[in-house]
Each structure stands twice: as C-alpha cells, then as structure tokens.
Short mmCIF file of C-alpha atoms in Angstrom, two decimals:
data_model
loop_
_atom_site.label_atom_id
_atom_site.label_comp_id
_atom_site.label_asym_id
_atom_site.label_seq_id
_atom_site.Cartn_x
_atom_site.Cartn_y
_atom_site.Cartn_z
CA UNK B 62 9.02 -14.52 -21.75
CA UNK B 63 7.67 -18.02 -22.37
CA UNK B 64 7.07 -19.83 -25.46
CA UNK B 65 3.82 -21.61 -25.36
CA UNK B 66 4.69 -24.09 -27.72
CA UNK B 67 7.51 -25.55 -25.17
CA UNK B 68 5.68 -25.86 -21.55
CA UNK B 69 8.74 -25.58 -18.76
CA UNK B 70 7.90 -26.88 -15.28
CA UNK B 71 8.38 -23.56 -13.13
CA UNK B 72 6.47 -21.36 -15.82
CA UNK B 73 2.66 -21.10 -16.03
CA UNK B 74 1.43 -21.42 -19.22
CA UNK B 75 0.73 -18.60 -21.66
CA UNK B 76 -2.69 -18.62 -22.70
CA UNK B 77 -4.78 -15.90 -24.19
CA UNK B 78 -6.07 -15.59 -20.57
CA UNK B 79 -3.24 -14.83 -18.93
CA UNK B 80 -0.45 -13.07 -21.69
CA UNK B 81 0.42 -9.76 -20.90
CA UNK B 82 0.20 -7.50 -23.66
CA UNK B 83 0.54 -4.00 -22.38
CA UNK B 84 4.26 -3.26 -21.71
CA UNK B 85 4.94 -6.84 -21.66
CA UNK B 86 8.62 -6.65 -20.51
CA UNK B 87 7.38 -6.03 -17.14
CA UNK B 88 5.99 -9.54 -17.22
CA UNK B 89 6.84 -12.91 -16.23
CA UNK B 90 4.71 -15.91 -16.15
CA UNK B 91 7.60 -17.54 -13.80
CA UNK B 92 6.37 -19.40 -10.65
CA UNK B 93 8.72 -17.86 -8.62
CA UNK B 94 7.94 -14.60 -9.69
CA UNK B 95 4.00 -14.99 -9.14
CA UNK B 96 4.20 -16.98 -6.08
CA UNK B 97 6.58 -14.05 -4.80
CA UNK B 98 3.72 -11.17 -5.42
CA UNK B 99 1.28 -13.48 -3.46
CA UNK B 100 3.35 -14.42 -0.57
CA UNK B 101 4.27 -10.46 -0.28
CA UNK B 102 0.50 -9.01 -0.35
CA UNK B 103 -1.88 -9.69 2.53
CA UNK B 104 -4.90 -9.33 0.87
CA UNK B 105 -6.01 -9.95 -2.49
CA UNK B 106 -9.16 -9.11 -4.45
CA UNK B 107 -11.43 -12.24 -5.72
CA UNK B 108 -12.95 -11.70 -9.15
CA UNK B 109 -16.40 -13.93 -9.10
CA UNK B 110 -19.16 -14.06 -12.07
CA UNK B 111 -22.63 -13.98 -10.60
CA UNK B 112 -25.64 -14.30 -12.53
CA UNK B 113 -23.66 -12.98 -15.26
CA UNK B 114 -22.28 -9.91 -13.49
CA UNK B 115 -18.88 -9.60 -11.46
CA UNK B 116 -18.00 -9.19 -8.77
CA UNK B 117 -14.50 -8.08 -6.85
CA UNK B 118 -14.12 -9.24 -3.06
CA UNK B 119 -10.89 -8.21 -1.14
CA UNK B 120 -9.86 -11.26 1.07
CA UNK B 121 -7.20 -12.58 2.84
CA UNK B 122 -5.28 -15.35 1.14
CA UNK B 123 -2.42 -17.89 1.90
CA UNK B 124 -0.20 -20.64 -1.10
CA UNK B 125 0.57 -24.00 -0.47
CA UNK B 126 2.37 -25.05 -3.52
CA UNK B 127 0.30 -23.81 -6.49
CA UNK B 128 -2.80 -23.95 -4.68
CA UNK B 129 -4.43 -20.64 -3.18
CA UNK B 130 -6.39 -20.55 -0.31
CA UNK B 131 -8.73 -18.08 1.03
CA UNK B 132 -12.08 -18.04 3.90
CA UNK B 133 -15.28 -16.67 4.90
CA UNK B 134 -18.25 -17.39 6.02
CA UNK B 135 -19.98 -20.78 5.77
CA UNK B 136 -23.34 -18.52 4.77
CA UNK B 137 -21.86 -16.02 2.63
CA UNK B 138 -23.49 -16.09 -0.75
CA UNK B 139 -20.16 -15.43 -2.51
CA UNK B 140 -18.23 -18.64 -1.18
CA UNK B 141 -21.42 -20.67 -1.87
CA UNK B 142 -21.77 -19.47 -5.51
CA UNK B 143 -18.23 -19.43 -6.05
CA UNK B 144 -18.01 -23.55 -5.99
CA UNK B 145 -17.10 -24.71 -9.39
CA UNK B 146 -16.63 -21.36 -11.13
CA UNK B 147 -13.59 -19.75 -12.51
CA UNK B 148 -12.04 -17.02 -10.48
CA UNK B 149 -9.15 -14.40 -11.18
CA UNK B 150 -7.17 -13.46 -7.94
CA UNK B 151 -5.24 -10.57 -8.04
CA UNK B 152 -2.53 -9.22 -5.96
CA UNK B 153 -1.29 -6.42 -6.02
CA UNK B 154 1.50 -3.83 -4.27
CA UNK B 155 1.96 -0.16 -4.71
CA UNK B 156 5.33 0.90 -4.17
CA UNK B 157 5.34 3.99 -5.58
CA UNK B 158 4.54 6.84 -7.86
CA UNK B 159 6.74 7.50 -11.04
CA UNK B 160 6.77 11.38 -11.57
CA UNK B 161 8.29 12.32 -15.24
CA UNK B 162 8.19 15.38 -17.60
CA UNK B 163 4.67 14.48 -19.41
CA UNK B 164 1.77 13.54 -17.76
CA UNK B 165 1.72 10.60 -20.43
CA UNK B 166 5.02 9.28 -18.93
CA UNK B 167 3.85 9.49 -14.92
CA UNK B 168 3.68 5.70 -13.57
CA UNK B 169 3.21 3.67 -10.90
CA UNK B 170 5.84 1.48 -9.18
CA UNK B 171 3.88 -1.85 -8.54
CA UNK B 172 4.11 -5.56 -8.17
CA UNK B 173 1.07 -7.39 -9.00
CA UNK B 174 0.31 -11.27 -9.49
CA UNK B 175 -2.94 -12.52 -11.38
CA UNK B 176 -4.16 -15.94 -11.18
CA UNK B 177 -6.62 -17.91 -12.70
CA UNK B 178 -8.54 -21.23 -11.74
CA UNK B 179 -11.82 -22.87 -10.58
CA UNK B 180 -12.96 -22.12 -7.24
CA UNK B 181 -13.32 -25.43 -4.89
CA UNK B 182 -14.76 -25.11 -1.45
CA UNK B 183 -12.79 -27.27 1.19
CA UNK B 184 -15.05 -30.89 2.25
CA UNK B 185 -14.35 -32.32 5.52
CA UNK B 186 -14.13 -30.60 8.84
CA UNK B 187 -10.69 -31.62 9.76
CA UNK B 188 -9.74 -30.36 6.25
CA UNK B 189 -10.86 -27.08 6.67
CA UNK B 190 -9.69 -26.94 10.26
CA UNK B 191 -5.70 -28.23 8.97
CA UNK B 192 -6.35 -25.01 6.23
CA UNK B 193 -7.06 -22.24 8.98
CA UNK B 194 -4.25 -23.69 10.94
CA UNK B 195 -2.09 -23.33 7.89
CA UNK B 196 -3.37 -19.74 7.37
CA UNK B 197 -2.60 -18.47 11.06
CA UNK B 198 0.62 -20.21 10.89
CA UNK B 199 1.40 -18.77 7.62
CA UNK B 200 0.69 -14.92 8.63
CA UNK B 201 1.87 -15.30 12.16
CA UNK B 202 4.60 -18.59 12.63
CA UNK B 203 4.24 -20.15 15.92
CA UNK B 204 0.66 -18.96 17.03
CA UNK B 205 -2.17 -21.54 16.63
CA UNK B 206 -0.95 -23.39 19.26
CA UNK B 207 -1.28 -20.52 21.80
CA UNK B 208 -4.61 -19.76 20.59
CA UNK B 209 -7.93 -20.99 22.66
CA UNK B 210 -8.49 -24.28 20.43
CA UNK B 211 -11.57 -24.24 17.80
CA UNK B 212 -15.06 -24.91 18.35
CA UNK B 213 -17.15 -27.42 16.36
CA UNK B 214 -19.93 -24.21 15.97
CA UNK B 215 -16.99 -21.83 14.89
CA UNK B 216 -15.30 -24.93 12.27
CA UNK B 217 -18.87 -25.07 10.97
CA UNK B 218 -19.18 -21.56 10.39
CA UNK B 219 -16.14 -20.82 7.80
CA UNK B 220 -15.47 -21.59 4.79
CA UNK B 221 -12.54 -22.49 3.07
CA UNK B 222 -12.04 -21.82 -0.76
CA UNK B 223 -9.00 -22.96 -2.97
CA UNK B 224 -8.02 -23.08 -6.43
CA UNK B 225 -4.89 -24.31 -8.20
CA UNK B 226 -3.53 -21.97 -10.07
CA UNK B 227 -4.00 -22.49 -14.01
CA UNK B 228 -2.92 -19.39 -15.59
CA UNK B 229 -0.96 -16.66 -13.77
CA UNK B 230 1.19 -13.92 -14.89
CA UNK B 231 3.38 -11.28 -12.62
CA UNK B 232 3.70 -7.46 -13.88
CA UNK B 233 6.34 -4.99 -12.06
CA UNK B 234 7.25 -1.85 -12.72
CA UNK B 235 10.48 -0.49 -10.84
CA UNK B 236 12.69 2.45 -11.03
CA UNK B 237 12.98 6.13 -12.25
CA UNK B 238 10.74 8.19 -15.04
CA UNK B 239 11.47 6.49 -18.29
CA UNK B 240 12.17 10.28 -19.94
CA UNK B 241 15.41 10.92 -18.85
CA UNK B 242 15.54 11.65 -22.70
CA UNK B 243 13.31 15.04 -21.63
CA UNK B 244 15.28 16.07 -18.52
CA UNK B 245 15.26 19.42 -20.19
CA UNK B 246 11.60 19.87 -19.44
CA UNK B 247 12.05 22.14 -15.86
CA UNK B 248 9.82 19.93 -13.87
CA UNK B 249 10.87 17.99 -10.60
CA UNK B 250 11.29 14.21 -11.50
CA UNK B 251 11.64 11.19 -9.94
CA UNK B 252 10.16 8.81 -7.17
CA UNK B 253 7.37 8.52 -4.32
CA UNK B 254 8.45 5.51 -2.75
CA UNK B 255 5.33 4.33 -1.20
CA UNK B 256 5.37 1.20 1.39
CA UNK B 257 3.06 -0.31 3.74
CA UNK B 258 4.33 -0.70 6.86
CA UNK B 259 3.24 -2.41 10.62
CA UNK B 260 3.14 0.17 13.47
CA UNK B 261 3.61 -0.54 16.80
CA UNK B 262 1.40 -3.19 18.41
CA UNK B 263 -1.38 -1.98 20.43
CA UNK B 264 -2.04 -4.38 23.50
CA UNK B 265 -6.11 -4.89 23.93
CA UNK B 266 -7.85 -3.03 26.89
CA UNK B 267 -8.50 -5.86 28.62
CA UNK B 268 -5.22 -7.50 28.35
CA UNK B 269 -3.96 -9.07 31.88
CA UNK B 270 -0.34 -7.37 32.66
CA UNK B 271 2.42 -9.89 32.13
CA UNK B 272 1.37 -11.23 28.78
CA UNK B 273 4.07 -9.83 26.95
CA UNK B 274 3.72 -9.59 22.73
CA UNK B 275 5.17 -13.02 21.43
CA UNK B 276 9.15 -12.66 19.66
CA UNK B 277 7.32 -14.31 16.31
CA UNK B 278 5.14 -10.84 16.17
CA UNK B 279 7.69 -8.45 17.31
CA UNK B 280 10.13 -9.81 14.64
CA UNK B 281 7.29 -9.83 11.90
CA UNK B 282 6.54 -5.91 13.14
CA UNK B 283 10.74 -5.20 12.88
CA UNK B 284 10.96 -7.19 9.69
CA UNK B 285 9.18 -4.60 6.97
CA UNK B 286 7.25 -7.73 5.47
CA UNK B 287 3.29 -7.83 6.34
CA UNK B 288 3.02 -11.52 6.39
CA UNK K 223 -28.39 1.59 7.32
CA UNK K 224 -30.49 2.27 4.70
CA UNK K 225 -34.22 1.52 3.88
CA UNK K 226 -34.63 0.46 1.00
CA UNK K 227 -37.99 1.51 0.30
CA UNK K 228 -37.59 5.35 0.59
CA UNK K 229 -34.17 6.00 -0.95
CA UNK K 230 -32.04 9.11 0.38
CA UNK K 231 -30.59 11.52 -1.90
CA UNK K 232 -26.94 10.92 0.36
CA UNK K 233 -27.57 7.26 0.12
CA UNK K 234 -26.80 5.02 -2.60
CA UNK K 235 -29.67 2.59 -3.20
CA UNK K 236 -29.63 -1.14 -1.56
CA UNK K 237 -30.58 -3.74 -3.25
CA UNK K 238 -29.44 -7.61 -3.92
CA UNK K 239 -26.29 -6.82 -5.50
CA UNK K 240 -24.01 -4.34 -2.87
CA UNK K 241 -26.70 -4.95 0.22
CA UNK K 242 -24.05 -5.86 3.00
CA UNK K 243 -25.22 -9.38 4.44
CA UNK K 244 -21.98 -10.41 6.79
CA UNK K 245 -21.27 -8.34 9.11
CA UNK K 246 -23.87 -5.64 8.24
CA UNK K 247 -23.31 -3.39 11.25
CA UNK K 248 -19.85 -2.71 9.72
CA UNK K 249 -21.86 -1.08 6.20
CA UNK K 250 -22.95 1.69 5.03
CA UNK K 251 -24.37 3.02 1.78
CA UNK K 252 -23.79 6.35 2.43
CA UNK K 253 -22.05 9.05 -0.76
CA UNK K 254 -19.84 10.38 2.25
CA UNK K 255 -18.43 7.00 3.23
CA UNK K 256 -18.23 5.12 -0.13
CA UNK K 257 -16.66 8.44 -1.43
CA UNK K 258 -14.24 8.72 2.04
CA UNK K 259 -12.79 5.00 0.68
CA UNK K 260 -12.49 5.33 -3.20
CA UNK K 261 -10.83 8.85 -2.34
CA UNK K 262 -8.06 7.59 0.41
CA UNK K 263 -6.97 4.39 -2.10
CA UNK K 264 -4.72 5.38 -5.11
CA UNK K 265 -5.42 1.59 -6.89
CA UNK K 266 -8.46 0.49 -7.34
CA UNK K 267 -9.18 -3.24 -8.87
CA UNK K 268 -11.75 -3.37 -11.47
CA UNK K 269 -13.91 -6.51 -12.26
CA UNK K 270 -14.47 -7.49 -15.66
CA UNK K 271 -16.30 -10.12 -17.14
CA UNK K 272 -14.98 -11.50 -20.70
CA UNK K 273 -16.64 -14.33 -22.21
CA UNK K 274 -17.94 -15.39 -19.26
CA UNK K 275 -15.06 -15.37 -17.13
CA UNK K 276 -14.12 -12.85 -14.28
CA UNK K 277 -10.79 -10.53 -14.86
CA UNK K 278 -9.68 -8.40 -12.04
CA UNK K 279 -7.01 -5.79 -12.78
CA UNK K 280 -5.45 -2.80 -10.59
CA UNK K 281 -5.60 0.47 -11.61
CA UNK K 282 -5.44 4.23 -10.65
CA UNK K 283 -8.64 6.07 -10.33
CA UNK K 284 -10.08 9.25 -9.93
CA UNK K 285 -13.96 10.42 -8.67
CA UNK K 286 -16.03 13.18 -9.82
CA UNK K 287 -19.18 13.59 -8.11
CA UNK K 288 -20.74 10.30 -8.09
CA UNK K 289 -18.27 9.40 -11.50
CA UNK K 290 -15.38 7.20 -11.21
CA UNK K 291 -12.85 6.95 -14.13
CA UNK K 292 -9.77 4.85 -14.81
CA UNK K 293 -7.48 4.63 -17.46
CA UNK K 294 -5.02 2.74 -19.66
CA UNK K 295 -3.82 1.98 -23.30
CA UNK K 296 -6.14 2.34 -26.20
CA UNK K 297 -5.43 -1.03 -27.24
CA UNK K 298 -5.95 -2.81 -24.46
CA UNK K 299 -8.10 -5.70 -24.36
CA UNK K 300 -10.11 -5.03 -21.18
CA UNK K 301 -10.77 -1.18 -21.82
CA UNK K 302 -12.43 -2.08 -25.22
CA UNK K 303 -14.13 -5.12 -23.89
CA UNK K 304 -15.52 -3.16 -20.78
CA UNK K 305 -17.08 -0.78 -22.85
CA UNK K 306 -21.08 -1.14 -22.38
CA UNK K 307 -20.92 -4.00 -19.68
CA UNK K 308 -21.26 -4.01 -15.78
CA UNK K 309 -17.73 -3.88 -13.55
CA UNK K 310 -17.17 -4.11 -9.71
CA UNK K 311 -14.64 -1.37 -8.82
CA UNK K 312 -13.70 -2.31 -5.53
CA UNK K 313 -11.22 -0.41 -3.24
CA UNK K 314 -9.27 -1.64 0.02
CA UNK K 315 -7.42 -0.04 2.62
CA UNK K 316 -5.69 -2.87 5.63
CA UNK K 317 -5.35 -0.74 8.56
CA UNK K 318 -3.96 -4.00 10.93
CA UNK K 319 -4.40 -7.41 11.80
CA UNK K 320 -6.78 -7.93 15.38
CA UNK K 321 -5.06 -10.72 17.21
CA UNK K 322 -7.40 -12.36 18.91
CA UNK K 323 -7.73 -15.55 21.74
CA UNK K 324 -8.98 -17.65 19.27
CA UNK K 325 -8.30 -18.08 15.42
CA UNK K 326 -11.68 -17.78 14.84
CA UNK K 327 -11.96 -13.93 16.70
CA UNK K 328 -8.88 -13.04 14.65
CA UNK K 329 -9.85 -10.23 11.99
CA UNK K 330 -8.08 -7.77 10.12
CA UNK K 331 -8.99 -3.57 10.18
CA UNK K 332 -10.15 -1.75 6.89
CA UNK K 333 -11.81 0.52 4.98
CA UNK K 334 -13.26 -1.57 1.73
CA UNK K 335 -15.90 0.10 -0.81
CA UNK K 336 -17.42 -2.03 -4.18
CA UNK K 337 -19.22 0.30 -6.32
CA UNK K 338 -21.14 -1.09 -9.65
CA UNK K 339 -21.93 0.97 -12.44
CA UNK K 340 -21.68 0.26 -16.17
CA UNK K 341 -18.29 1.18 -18.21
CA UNK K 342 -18.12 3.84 -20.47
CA UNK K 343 -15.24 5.16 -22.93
CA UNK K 344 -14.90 8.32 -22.83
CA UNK K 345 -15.13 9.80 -26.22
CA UNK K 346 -13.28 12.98 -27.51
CA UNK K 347 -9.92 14.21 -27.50
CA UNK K 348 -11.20 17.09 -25.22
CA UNK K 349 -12.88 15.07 -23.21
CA UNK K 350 -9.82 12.75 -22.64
CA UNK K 351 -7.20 15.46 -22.29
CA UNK K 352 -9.82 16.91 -19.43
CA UNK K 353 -10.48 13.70 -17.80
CA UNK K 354 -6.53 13.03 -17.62
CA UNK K 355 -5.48 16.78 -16.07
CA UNK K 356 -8.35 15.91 -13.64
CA UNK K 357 -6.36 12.94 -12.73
CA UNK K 358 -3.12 14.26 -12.21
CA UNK K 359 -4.58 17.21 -10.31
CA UNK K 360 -6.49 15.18 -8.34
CA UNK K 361 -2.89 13.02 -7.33
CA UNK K 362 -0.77 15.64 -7.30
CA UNK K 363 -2.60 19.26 -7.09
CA UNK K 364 -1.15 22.10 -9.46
CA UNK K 365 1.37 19.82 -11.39
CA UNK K 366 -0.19 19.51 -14.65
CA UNK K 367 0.89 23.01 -15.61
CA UNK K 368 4.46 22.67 -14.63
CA UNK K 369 4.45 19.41 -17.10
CA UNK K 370 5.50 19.17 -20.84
CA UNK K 371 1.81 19.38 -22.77
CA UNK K 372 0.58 16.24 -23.98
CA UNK K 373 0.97 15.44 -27.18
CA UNK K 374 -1.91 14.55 -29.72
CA UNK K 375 -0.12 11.28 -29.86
CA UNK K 376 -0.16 10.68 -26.65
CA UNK K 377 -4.04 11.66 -26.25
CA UNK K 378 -4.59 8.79 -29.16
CA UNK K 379 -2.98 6.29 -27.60
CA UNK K 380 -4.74 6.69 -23.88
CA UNK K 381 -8.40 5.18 -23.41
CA UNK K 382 -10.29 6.83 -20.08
CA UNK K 383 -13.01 4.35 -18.92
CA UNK K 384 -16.18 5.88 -16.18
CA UNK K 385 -18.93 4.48 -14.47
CA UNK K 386 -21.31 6.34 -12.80
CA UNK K 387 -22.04 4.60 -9.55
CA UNK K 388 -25.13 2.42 -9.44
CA UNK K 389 -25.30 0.89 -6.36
CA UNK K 390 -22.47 0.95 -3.87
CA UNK K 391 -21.28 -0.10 -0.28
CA UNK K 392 -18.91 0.96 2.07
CA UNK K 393 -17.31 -1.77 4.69
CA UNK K 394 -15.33 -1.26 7.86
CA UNK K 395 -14.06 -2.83 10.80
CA UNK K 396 -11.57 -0.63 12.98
CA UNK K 397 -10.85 -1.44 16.65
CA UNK K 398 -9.60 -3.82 19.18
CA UNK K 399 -10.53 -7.61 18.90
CA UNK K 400 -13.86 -8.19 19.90
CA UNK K 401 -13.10 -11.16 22.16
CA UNK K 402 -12.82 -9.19 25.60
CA UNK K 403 -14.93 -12.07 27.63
CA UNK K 404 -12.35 -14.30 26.40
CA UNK K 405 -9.24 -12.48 28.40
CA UNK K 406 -8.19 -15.08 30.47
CA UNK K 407 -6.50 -16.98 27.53
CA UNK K 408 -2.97 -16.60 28.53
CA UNK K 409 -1.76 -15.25 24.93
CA UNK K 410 -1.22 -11.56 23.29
CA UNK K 411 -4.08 -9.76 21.74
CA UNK K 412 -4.73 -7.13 20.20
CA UNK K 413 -3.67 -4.90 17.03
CA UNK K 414 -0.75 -4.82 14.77
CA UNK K 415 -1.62 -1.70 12.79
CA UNK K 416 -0.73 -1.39 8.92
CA UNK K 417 -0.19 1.51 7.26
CA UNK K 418 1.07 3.03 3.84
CA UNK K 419 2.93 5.53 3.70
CA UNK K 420 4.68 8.02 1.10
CA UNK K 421 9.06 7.75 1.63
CA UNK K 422 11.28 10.76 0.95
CA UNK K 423 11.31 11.55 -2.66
CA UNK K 424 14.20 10.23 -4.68
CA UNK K 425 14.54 12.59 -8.34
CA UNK K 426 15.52 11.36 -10.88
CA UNK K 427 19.22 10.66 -11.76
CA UNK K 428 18.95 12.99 -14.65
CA UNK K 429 17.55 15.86 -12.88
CA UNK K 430 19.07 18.80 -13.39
CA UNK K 431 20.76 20.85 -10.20
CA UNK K 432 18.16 23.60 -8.95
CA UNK K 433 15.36 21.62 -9.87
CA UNK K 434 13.50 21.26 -6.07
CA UNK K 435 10.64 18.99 -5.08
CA UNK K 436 7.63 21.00 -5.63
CA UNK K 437 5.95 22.32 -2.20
CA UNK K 438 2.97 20.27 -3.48
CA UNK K 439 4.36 17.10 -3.61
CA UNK K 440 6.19 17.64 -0.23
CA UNK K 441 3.09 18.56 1.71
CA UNK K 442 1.66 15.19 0.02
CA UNK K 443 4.35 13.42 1.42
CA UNK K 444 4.27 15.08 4.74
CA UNK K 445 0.40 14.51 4.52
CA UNK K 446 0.33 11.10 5.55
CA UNK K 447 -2.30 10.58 2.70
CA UNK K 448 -1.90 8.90 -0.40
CA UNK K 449 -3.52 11.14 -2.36
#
C-alpha cells in the first residue's frame, strides 16, 4: 500500500521488517490505521530477545504520538534487559470467527497492529511519574487526580519503558466467508462475532456507602470501548 | 509452587527461563493450569527470533497433551524461519481492570500462560490433514465432516508448526483491589470486569434457505466459552 521508494509523512516505512506478505490487502502501514489497533487493545504482548532466546510478555500499553509506552517493575529482569534492545509490540483484537464451506477457507475476523523499535527505559523520577499519570489518564480520563497521590518508594519501584515506533504495519480481516463461490456446499456459513466487553462494575468490600462510581467510568463501561 | 529439585510428573519444570519472579504467589507451573489458559484463549502470540531480532505474531492454536500447534501459509517467512529454533507462545485472557486508591494499587485481572518449547514443522500430508481436523474439531466439535474435503492443494499450501512444551508458567491475578487498609480515600474502587464473548451468528449472505446454525455452534455460542 506504500511505495518505499517515496516515504509519505503519515505512513511507516516498508521495510523487510515490517511488509506484510501473507494476504497483503488486509494491510496498511498507515499511521492512522496502526495507531487505531493500539489505542483499541488494552493489552499488548512485548516480544524481547534474551540471551538469544525470546520472549513474549503481555502488558498494558498507552501512545503519545508515535511513541509507546508500557510499565513494570523497577526489579523485573525483563524491563532491565530490555534497555537498548529492539522489541516488536503486537496488538491484537479478535472479533470473530469466519465459518466457510472448506476448512481451508475458515478465518478469523481480527485487527492487529505490530510495531517495531528499541526499547528505552524512562530517566528521571518526575518523568516517569508525568508517564503513569498519562497512562491512568489515558485508560480512565479524569482519575489521577482523585487518586491518593504517589509515594517516592512506589515512583521508585516502576518502571517505565518506551519506544518510538520504527516499523509498524496493521492487518484486518472483516466480513463474511470468502466462498460464496461454494454456497452449494450444505454447510452453515457465516459469522461468530466475537467482542470483549466491560460488565458491570463491582464496588470493593470495603467500600464506604456514598462513594458513588465516577460518570468518566460509567460512560467508559456504556461506551463498548475498553480504554 | 514448585521445587525445583524433585520435579512432579503434573508440574512443568522451573528453572531461569518461565520461574515466576514478580508476583510469584500469583504462579503456578502446574499441566492443569498452564493447560486451563492455552485452552480458554482462541489467539495465541508466538515469539520468534529472526536474525537477532524479536517478532511476535497472533495466531490460532490448538493443544494435544503437552503439544501445542499453530498454523499458517507454507510460504510464510516466520513458519520456515521458526523451524528448529526456540519460541515463547504466550496466551492472555483480561478479565477487568482493579481500581484502586492509588495508581500504584491499580492492577488489571487475568489468566496469562508463556510456554517455551522448540518449533517443529510438521511433516506429511497425513500428518497435516490430521493436525488441521484436530483444529477445527477442537474450535468447533463435529464440523469437519459437514465441510467440503480439503483439497490436496489446499494441504500444500498450509504449514502446521508444534512445540512440545519445555518449561511453562501459568499467571493470575483475579479479585478485588488489594488496597482495603487504604478505604478511607474518598474515591471508587474496585472492578470493572472484561469479558469476551461470542454474538449471535450472522450466515452468510449467500446461504441458502434451510441451511440452520448447527446445534454445535449454538451451544458454543450459548457456552460463554470461546472455544
């Protein structure tokens, strides 16, 4: 969908990294169109090399820009050999299963988003404190500032990674069994729309009567987004 | 959980690639619970390593006994590249954000499992068509039979990867926030619960009148499973 030859500003470049070869007209190397698989998924799964071996962590994640962001712990051996290595981070959402005639033409409705870049832990504490801010305030609008303010022990203890994203590409698949062509075939097919949803909030045990669930959750719960 | 010096036959072995180091009262090596997660998740995301550099891509999976198996194109790059080297298969389930007082008590709930292993290509037209009724059988139980037979086309142009699983972990964190002693911050905690769920069936647009959704895929989407 790109030509590599002629960069354009709101398309990642096509690399042999990152081109999508398998059923590449589901791909896009678009910002818009990667960015849009990130900002949609929750959690992704970090792809780390370790002593030569890999490695596939599922994290939380938030984007500023074309820089990913995700957190752990200030000990955690992945985080600290992470630093200065490249990384893939992939997203991706299942939203359904594509039943046809032939088992060779069943498929999966999906949106997925793969990155690539150089893992970069976060220096400085008010740096990394300004980056969990960012990520409450990105899955939950409105809530830091109600929150019981930071410690200098719990800022010490977390780690912030980011990368900018390099290389990226976006794969969907959407729509009916591509065999209308063997409808003859006297097998039920078609779609099992599959969607992850919030339920309704559960209030902890302890929680005094009269604090009521914020509107910025309740809308986020009515909305049929996760983040 | 597990020590490692006298390993259990129900226990995967521990050791310094899947031993659990944060949060290790939330692991477990056990067959039964690494199985419980790989067998609830229909996508899987498989860690590569290419030239050095990590490649994480979703895909379907199946489990046989302590086997795992994916599959894809014959021709693609990371199914020929994987043969012979170490991958990370790592499968997530998000079962709800925990709200807690402070940002850094917030958490999310899941069921995660990384197993390691060494890829394989399955070799053998038998040995492929098996592997690939086992998969649709295990998705969709009975439906092979009812489909169009595969074609020795089709076979040829399918690759089925396994691993047999090495070493392995299970993760999981399910519950209210664990910041009780912290109540008397004046803001809402506790769980937004996440789920994914299978939506009524949409056929295809070709589908012939008289053609009914198959009581097996009806009580899968009653089931409230994925698979």
């Amino acid at each position: 969908m790109s030509d590599p030859a002629s960069p354009q500003p709101d398309l990642y470049p096509v690399t042999e990294r990152n081109r999508v070869r398998r059923a590449h007209e589901r791909g896009s190397y678009a910002h818009a169109d990667v960015h849009a698989v990130l900002d949609a998924t929750p959690v992704c799964h970090v792809g780390y090399v370790i002593d030569g071996a890999p490695y596939v962590t599922p994290t939380l994640h938030w984007r500023v820009g074309n820089r990913v962001y995700w957190h752990g712990s200030a000990a955690s051996r992945f985080l600290r050999a992470a630093e200065g290595t490249r990384v893939c981070l992939t997203c991706t959402l299942m939203d359904g299963y594509v039943m046809a005639r032939s088992a060779f033409s069943h498929s999966v409705n999906y949106r997925s988003a793969m990155a690539f870049g150089t893992a970069r832990l976060l220096e400085g504490g008010e740096a990394v404190a300004g980056a969990l801010r960012d990520m409450v305030e990105d899955f939950f609008p409105g809530r830091w500032d109600t929150l019981r303010p930071m410690t200098a022990q719990e800022l010490k203890a977390t780690a912030v990674l980011w990368m900018d994203i390099e290389e990226a590409s976006a794969k969907t698949r959407s729509g009916p069994p591509g065999d209308a062509a063997e409808a003859e075939v006297p097998v039920w097919a078609g779609v099992l729309p599959m969607r992850t949803v919030l339920d309704a909030p559960q209030g902890a045990p302890e929680l005094p009567p009269g604090i009521d669930l914020p509107p910025g959750l309740a809308a986020l719960v009515a909305s049929g987004r996760l983040r």
